[in-house]
Amino acid sequence: MTITLEKWFKKETYKKIREEQIPDFIKPYSARTYPNILKSIGNTPLVRLNRIFEDIPGNFYIKLESGNPGSTKDRIAHFMIEAAEKRGDLKTGGTIVEATSGNTGFGLAMVAAVKGYRCVFTTKDKISPEKLAALRALGAEVEVCPSSVSSSDPRSYYARAKQLAKEIPGAYYVNQNFNRDNANAHYDSTAPEIWRQTHGHITWFVAASGTGGTISGVARFLKEENPNINILGVDAKGSVLKKYHETGVFDESIVESYLLEGVGKNIITGNTDFDLIDQFAQVNDKESAHMVREVAHKEGILVGFSTGAALSAIRHVKEQFKPDDVIVILSPDHGNLYFSKIFNDDWMKEKGLL
Ligand SMILES: Cc1ncc(COP(=O)(O)O)c(C=O)c1O
């Protein structure tokens, strides 16, 4: 019997193949060998936190999405592009256009490189230099826009992305804030992984909310399995999410600029299912940056700025945890994207965070 590599990697086929049928060149690496980088997305580790929350009851685990080639956004990038291809919205030779704080752009640029699309992105001027360099290294064209303007301003990164999508022939505007395939990607992969990794014992899920895709997709799956699981959303001071969740009022007057990347919003996105989120904690730049440093020192784990926000949120609601709780905190990206910021004392001093 001869089989193609592509078929060989399909799960069902894999189960049926006997050891002697595995080609020799692939044997030593069989479990972790992939036909392309996109197939290596997902199946990220869940790691117990042993020291950082010693003073708080409960069992704390961190879902390290830095185990992806880029970040947690690789999952949505792959899912959204394949869905667009299936619908016929993105065709051969087309251009992927998106407004991104960096990580979604990385995932999209990776998908585009494998599949042969052009990528044009807009981003905010507060993006870390490491993220901007990574986008350009993957061949994306990036326009940097001011972060201090409102979402409706024609100079904002949203407005510029929409404009570029209109101007470029064959453009597909991904629109992660409103494209439901964003949340669907997490429903499809992130959530079932967490459910399996905790053997269904999870009682709390904690995630920073930006587009809302992660928290909403994961929450939908978990609440279907067990409606009693607590979903804690993490918002940034200067963002509208917490107030909107509590009052139903979209209050633009509370919007102010902050340093956290990917956390909070100055719009209400179509991917945030507020009814699935039990509560929001609102955290600031300083406490989030210090949590990033603390988890590195106490657990040996390098995480990004928004993970610091999620870890900080644990302290905000600490009196709600019980000794038997199993709390999963999602860590979207790796600390190595923030060496020039959180791990740089000069930057920390300049921003008044030290
Ligand atoms: C670093 C980082 N953390 C958290 C988030 C928030 O995730 P979501 O957009 O799924 O709400 C993002 C989104 O851009 C991000 O880039």
XYZ file of C-alpha atoms and ligand atoms in Angstrom:
370
model
C 0.000 0.000 0.000
C 1.374 3.461 -0.888
C 0.156 6.541 0.934
C 0.840 10.230 0.367
C 2.414 12.285 3.142
C -0.661 14.479 3.308
C -2.915 11.467 3.897
C -0.432 9.982 6.310
C -0.778 12.983 8.607
C -4.566 12.812 8.761
C -5.434 11.629 12.244
C -7.680 8.776 11.200
C -5.139 7.380 8.776
C -2.402 7.762 11.364
C -4.295 5.555 13.809
C -4.601 2.782 11.239
C -0.992 2.763 10.056
C 1.194 0.057 11.531
C 4.692 0.949 12.727
C 6.429 -0.745 9.766
C 4.571 1.449 7.276
C 6.028 4.699 8.647
C 8.695 5.929 6.233
C 12.186 5.664 7.757
C 13.065 9.346 7.357
C 10.138 10.367 9.490
C 10.195 7.730 12.241
C 12.375 9.430 14.874
C 10.167 12.533 14.935
C 6.779 11.072 14.127
C 4.744 12.727 16.918
C 6.037 16.269 16.271
C 6.688 16.315 12.528
C 4.444 18.484 10.355
C 3.960 18.925 6.623
C 4.084 22.736 7.064
C 4.266 25.332 9.851
C 0.484 25.839 9.918
C -0.134 22.272 11.070
C 2.015 22.927 14.132
C -0.459 25.523 15.476
C -2.223 24.546 18.729
C -1.749 21.790 21.343
C 0.042 24.245 23.621
C 1.147 23.344 27.163
C -0.831 23.935 30.349
C 1.600 24.610 33.203
C 0.925 24.767 36.943
C 1.879 27.980 38.758
C 3.448 26.951 42.053
C 4.800 30.071 43.746
C 3.252 33.259 42.425
C -0.190 32.775 44.032
C 0.961 30.873 47.137
C -1.123 33.220 49.295
C -4.380 32.626 47.358
C -6.541 29.459 47.651
C -6.954 27.409 44.450
C -4.960 25.554 41.788
C -3.590 27.930 39.172
C -2.556 26.898 35.658
C -1.301 28.961 32.761
C -2.096 28.039 29.144
C 1.088 29.002 27.325
C 0.065 30.077 23.844
C 3.690 30.971 23.152
C 3.835 27.265 22.281
C 2.418 28.296 18.900
C 4.806 29.426 16.135
C 3.850 33.028 17.026
C 1.051 33.467 19.547
C -2.548 32.479 20.292
C -3.512 34.583 17.261
C -1.995 31.962 14.924
C -5.103 29.891 15.610
C -7.518 32.597 14.454
C -5.352 33.677 11.518
C -5.289 30.142 10.098
C -8.996 29.569 10.796
C -10.196 32.926 9.391
C -8.145 32.626 6.184
C -9.265 29.051 5.472
C -12.889 30.073 6.098
C -12.495 33.056 3.721
C -11.015 30.768 1.061
C -13.929 28.337 1.439
C -16.468 31.167 1.090
C -14.600 32.482 -1.961
C -13.865 35.837 -0.254
C -10.110 35.355 -0.714
C -8.841 34.131 -4.051
C -5.454 33.075 -5.481
C -3.193 36.120 -5.832
C -5.309 38.086 -3.328
C -4.157 40.473 -0.595
C -4.868 40.062 3.109
C -5.595 43.415 4.819
C -5.952 43.828 8.596
C -5.657 46.273 11.486
C -3.493 44.495 14.064
C -1.715 45.167 17.344
C 0.922 42.732 16.049
C 0.120 39.152 16.924
C -2.780 38.608 14.511
C -0.605 40.188 11.846
C 2.165 37.697 12.581
C -0.258 34.772 12.242
C -1.741 36.170 9.031
C 1.698 36.857 7.534
C 2.739 33.289 8.346
C -0.399 31.879 6.672
C 0.141 34.225 3.714
C 3.756 33.082 3.295
C 2.720 29.420 3.189
C -0.225 30.029 0.850
C 1.307 32.755 -1.339
C -0.805 35.846 -0.503
C 0.330 39.474 -0.146
C -0.212 41.093 3.287
C -0.916 44.766 4.016
C -1.384 45.739 7.685
C -2.062 48.828 9.731
C -0.896 48.976 13.325
C -0.639 51.466 16.225
C 2.488 53.429 17.064
C 2.647 51.778 20.528
C 3.407 48.349 18.960
C 6.609 46.852 20.389
C 9.557 47.098 17.955
C 9.977 43.313 18.196
C 6.438 42.727 16.873
C 6.846 45.256 14.061
C 10.159 43.664 13.036
C 8.553 40.209 13.015
C 5.741 41.375 10.701
C 8.212 42.873 8.256
C 10.507 39.821 8.503
C 7.620 37.672 7.251
C 7.194 39.970 4.261
C 4.172 42.012 5.384
C 3.802 45.676 4.374
C 2.954 47.671 7.510
C 1.579 51.197 7.970
C 2.000 52.581 11.506
C -0.913 54.808 12.664
C -1.347 57.080 15.729
C -2.823 55.360 18.821
C -4.041 58.632 20.359
C -6.919 59.179 17.858
C -10.499 57.873 18.152
C -11.610 54.797 16.192
C -13.682 56.962 13.805
C -10.767 59.272 12.952
C -9.599 58.626 9.346
C -6.018 58.355 10.682
C -6.921 55.483 13.075
C -5.568 52.039 12.264
C -9.135 50.736 11.773
C -10.081 53.470 9.286
C -6.820 53.108 7.361
C -7.235 49.314 7.050
C -10.802 49.758 5.719
C -9.583 52.359 3.245
C -6.709 50.163 2.008
C -9.092 47.205 1.586
C -11.246 49.415 -0.683
C -8.278 50.605 -2.738
C -6.361 47.318 -3.273
C -7.818 45.024 -5.957
C -8.468 41.472 -4.685
C -8.175 42.594 -1.054
C -9.763 40.616 1.766
C -10.321 42.652 4.941
C -10.064 40.126 7.777
C -11.749 42.355 10.399
C -10.905 40.288 13.508
C -13.076 42.521 15.716
C -16.282 41.557 13.917
C -15.385 38.367 12.010
C -17.028 35.572 14.037
C -14.497 33.039 12.772
C -12.163 34.631 15.332
C -14.238 33.353 18.292
C -15.085 30.168 16.363
C -11.371 29.327 16.104
C -11.057 29.337 19.905
C -14.300 27.365 20.298
C -12.871 24.838 17.855
C -9.349 24.391 19.261
C -8.276 26.382 22.360
C -11.297 25.465 24.490
C -11.370 21.693 23.813
C -7.636 21.575 24.599
C -8.215 23.256 27.977
C -11.154 20.958 28.704
C -9.056 17.843 27.938
C -5.965 19.137 29.761
C -7.954 19.757 32.969
C -9.995 16.541 32.534
C -13.077 18.721 32.769
C -12.161 19.968 36.269
C -11.695 23.625 35.282
C -13.795 25.998 37.438
C -12.421 29.419 36.310
C -11.186 30.737 32.964
C -9.318 34.045 32.902
C -8.354 35.935 29.737
C -7.578 39.455 28.595
C -10.241 40.756 26.252
C -9.381 42.722 23.128
C -11.354 41.638 20.091
C -13.142 39.320 22.565
C -12.533 36.292 20.335
C -10.513 34.283 22.851
C -12.709 34.785 25.888
C -16.003 34.406 23.984
C -15.009 31.325 21.970
C -13.522 29.543 24.983
C -16.403 30.588 27.274
C -19.041 29.291 24.839
C -17.435 25.831 24.758
C -16.795 25.657 28.511
C -20.289 26.855 29.487
C -21.814 24.251 27.157
C -19.843 21.594 29.055
C -20.441 23.094 32.516
C -22.507 26.298 32.935
C -21.041 26.843 36.431
C -17.546 27.648 35.156
C -16.648 31.255 36.027
C -15.434 33.432 33.180
C -13.290 36.395 34.238
C -12.570 38.980 31.543
C -9.600 41.293 31.892
C -9.911 44.901 30.775
C -7.408 47.778 30.763
C -7.835 51.067 32.619
C -8.789 53.539 29.876
C -10.944 50.977 27.989
C -14.754 50.755 27.805
C -15.367 47.013 28.324
C -15.862 46.716 32.109
C -18.277 49.643 32.301
C -20.216 48.417 29.250
C -20.544 44.930 30.811
C -21.802 46.337 34.113
C -24.089 49.125 32.877
C -24.793 48.538 29.193
C -23.469 52.050 28.564
C -20.769 52.636 25.934
C -18.976 55.538 27.606
C -16.387 57.093 25.293
C -15.563 59.729 27.928
C -13.600 57.145 29.968
C -11.319 56.273 27.041
C -7.710 57.178 27.673
C -4.477 55.904 26.172
C -2.538 53.162 27.945
C 0.497 50.989 27.253
C -0.961 47.463 27.431
C -1.119 45.840 23.970
C -4.143 43.830 22.874
C -6.132 44.367 26.113
C -9.292 46.508 26.224
C -11.023 48.486 23.476
C -12.394 51.899 22.540
C -15.169 50.200 20.536
C -17.660 47.405 21.267
C -16.600 44.528 19.040
C -18.832 41.913 17.430
C -16.736 39.135 18.955
C -17.340 39.942 22.631
C -20.240 37.883 23.977
C -20.852 39.901 27.133
C -23.531 37.487 28.375
C -20.949 34.652 28.539
C -18.544 36.711 30.683
C -19.400 36.658 34.409
C -17.301 39.649 35.420
C -14.502 41.948 34.314
C -11.503 43.097 36.334
C -9.853 46.299 35.196
C -6.086 46.518 35.607
C -3.460 49.172 34.912
C -0.146 49.212 33.051
C 2.035 49.294 36.162
C 0.617 46.290 38.023
C 0.544 44.291 34.752
C 4.211 45.018 33.952
C 5.242 44.066 37.484
C 3.334 40.769 37.290
C 5.230 39.916 34.085
C 8.503 40.410 35.958
C 7.256 38.483 39.011
C 6.149 35.404 37.043
C 9.543 35.332 35.311
C 11.383 35.427 38.654
C 9.104 33.065 40.588
C 8.001 30.527 37.950
C 10.733 30.822 35.291
C 8.158 31.694 32.623
C 8.570 34.600 30.176
C 5.161 35.974 29.216
C 3.857 39.040 27.406
C 2.293 42.246 28.763
C -1.344 41.096 28.476
C -0.533 37.945 30.475
C 0.667 40.278 33.220
C -2.764 41.920 33.046
C -4.522 38.553 33.421
C -2.280 37.552 36.344
C -2.982 40.898 37.989
C -6.721 40.320 37.637
C -6.349 37.207 39.853
C -5.300 39.471 42.724
C -8.324 41.756 42.127
C -10.792 38.909 42.758
C -8.684 36.745 45.094
C -11.319 36.480 47.819
C -13.636 34.651 45.379
C -11.395 31.565 44.967
C -11.807 28.321 46.930
C -9.116 25.685 47.649
C -10.597 23.183 45.134
C -10.843 25.658 42.284
C -8.973 24.924 39.059
C -8.157 28.282 37.508
C -6.815 28.500 33.939
C -5.201 31.768 32.871
C -4.609 32.218 29.160
C -1.195 33.608 28.206
C -1.492 34.946 24.629
C 2.183 35.485 23.771
C 5.854 35.207 24.757
C 7.881 37.669 26.835
C 10.556 37.867 24.148
C 8.266 40.250 22.246
C 8.658 42.781 25.070
C 12.403 42.840 25.837
C 12.620 46.483 24.758
C 9.705 47.368 27.041
C 8.809 45.524 30.263
C 12.215 43.893 30.662
C 14.017 47.174 29.930
C 14.494 49.342 33.057
C 15.040 52.514 30.993
C 11.678 52.091 29.227
C 9.971 51.245 32.531
C 11.395 54.410 34.147
C 10.548 56.580 31.136
C 6.908 55.398 31.345
C 6.762 55.873 35.123
C 6.312 52.155 35.803
C 9.319 51.563 38.047
C -1.001 40.217 23.289
C -2.485 40.086 23.239
N -3.141 39.729 24.341
C -4.469 39.631 24.376
C -5.229 39.873 23.262
C -6.730 39.765 23.369
O -7.256 38.623 22.757
P -8.631 38.725 21.998
O -8.421 39.674 20.848
O -8.926 37.344 21.517
O -9.653 39.255 22.921
C -4.598 40.264 22.077
C -5.373 40.619 20.906
O -4.953 41.366 20.030
C -3.189 40.350 22.062
O -2.513 40.703 20.948
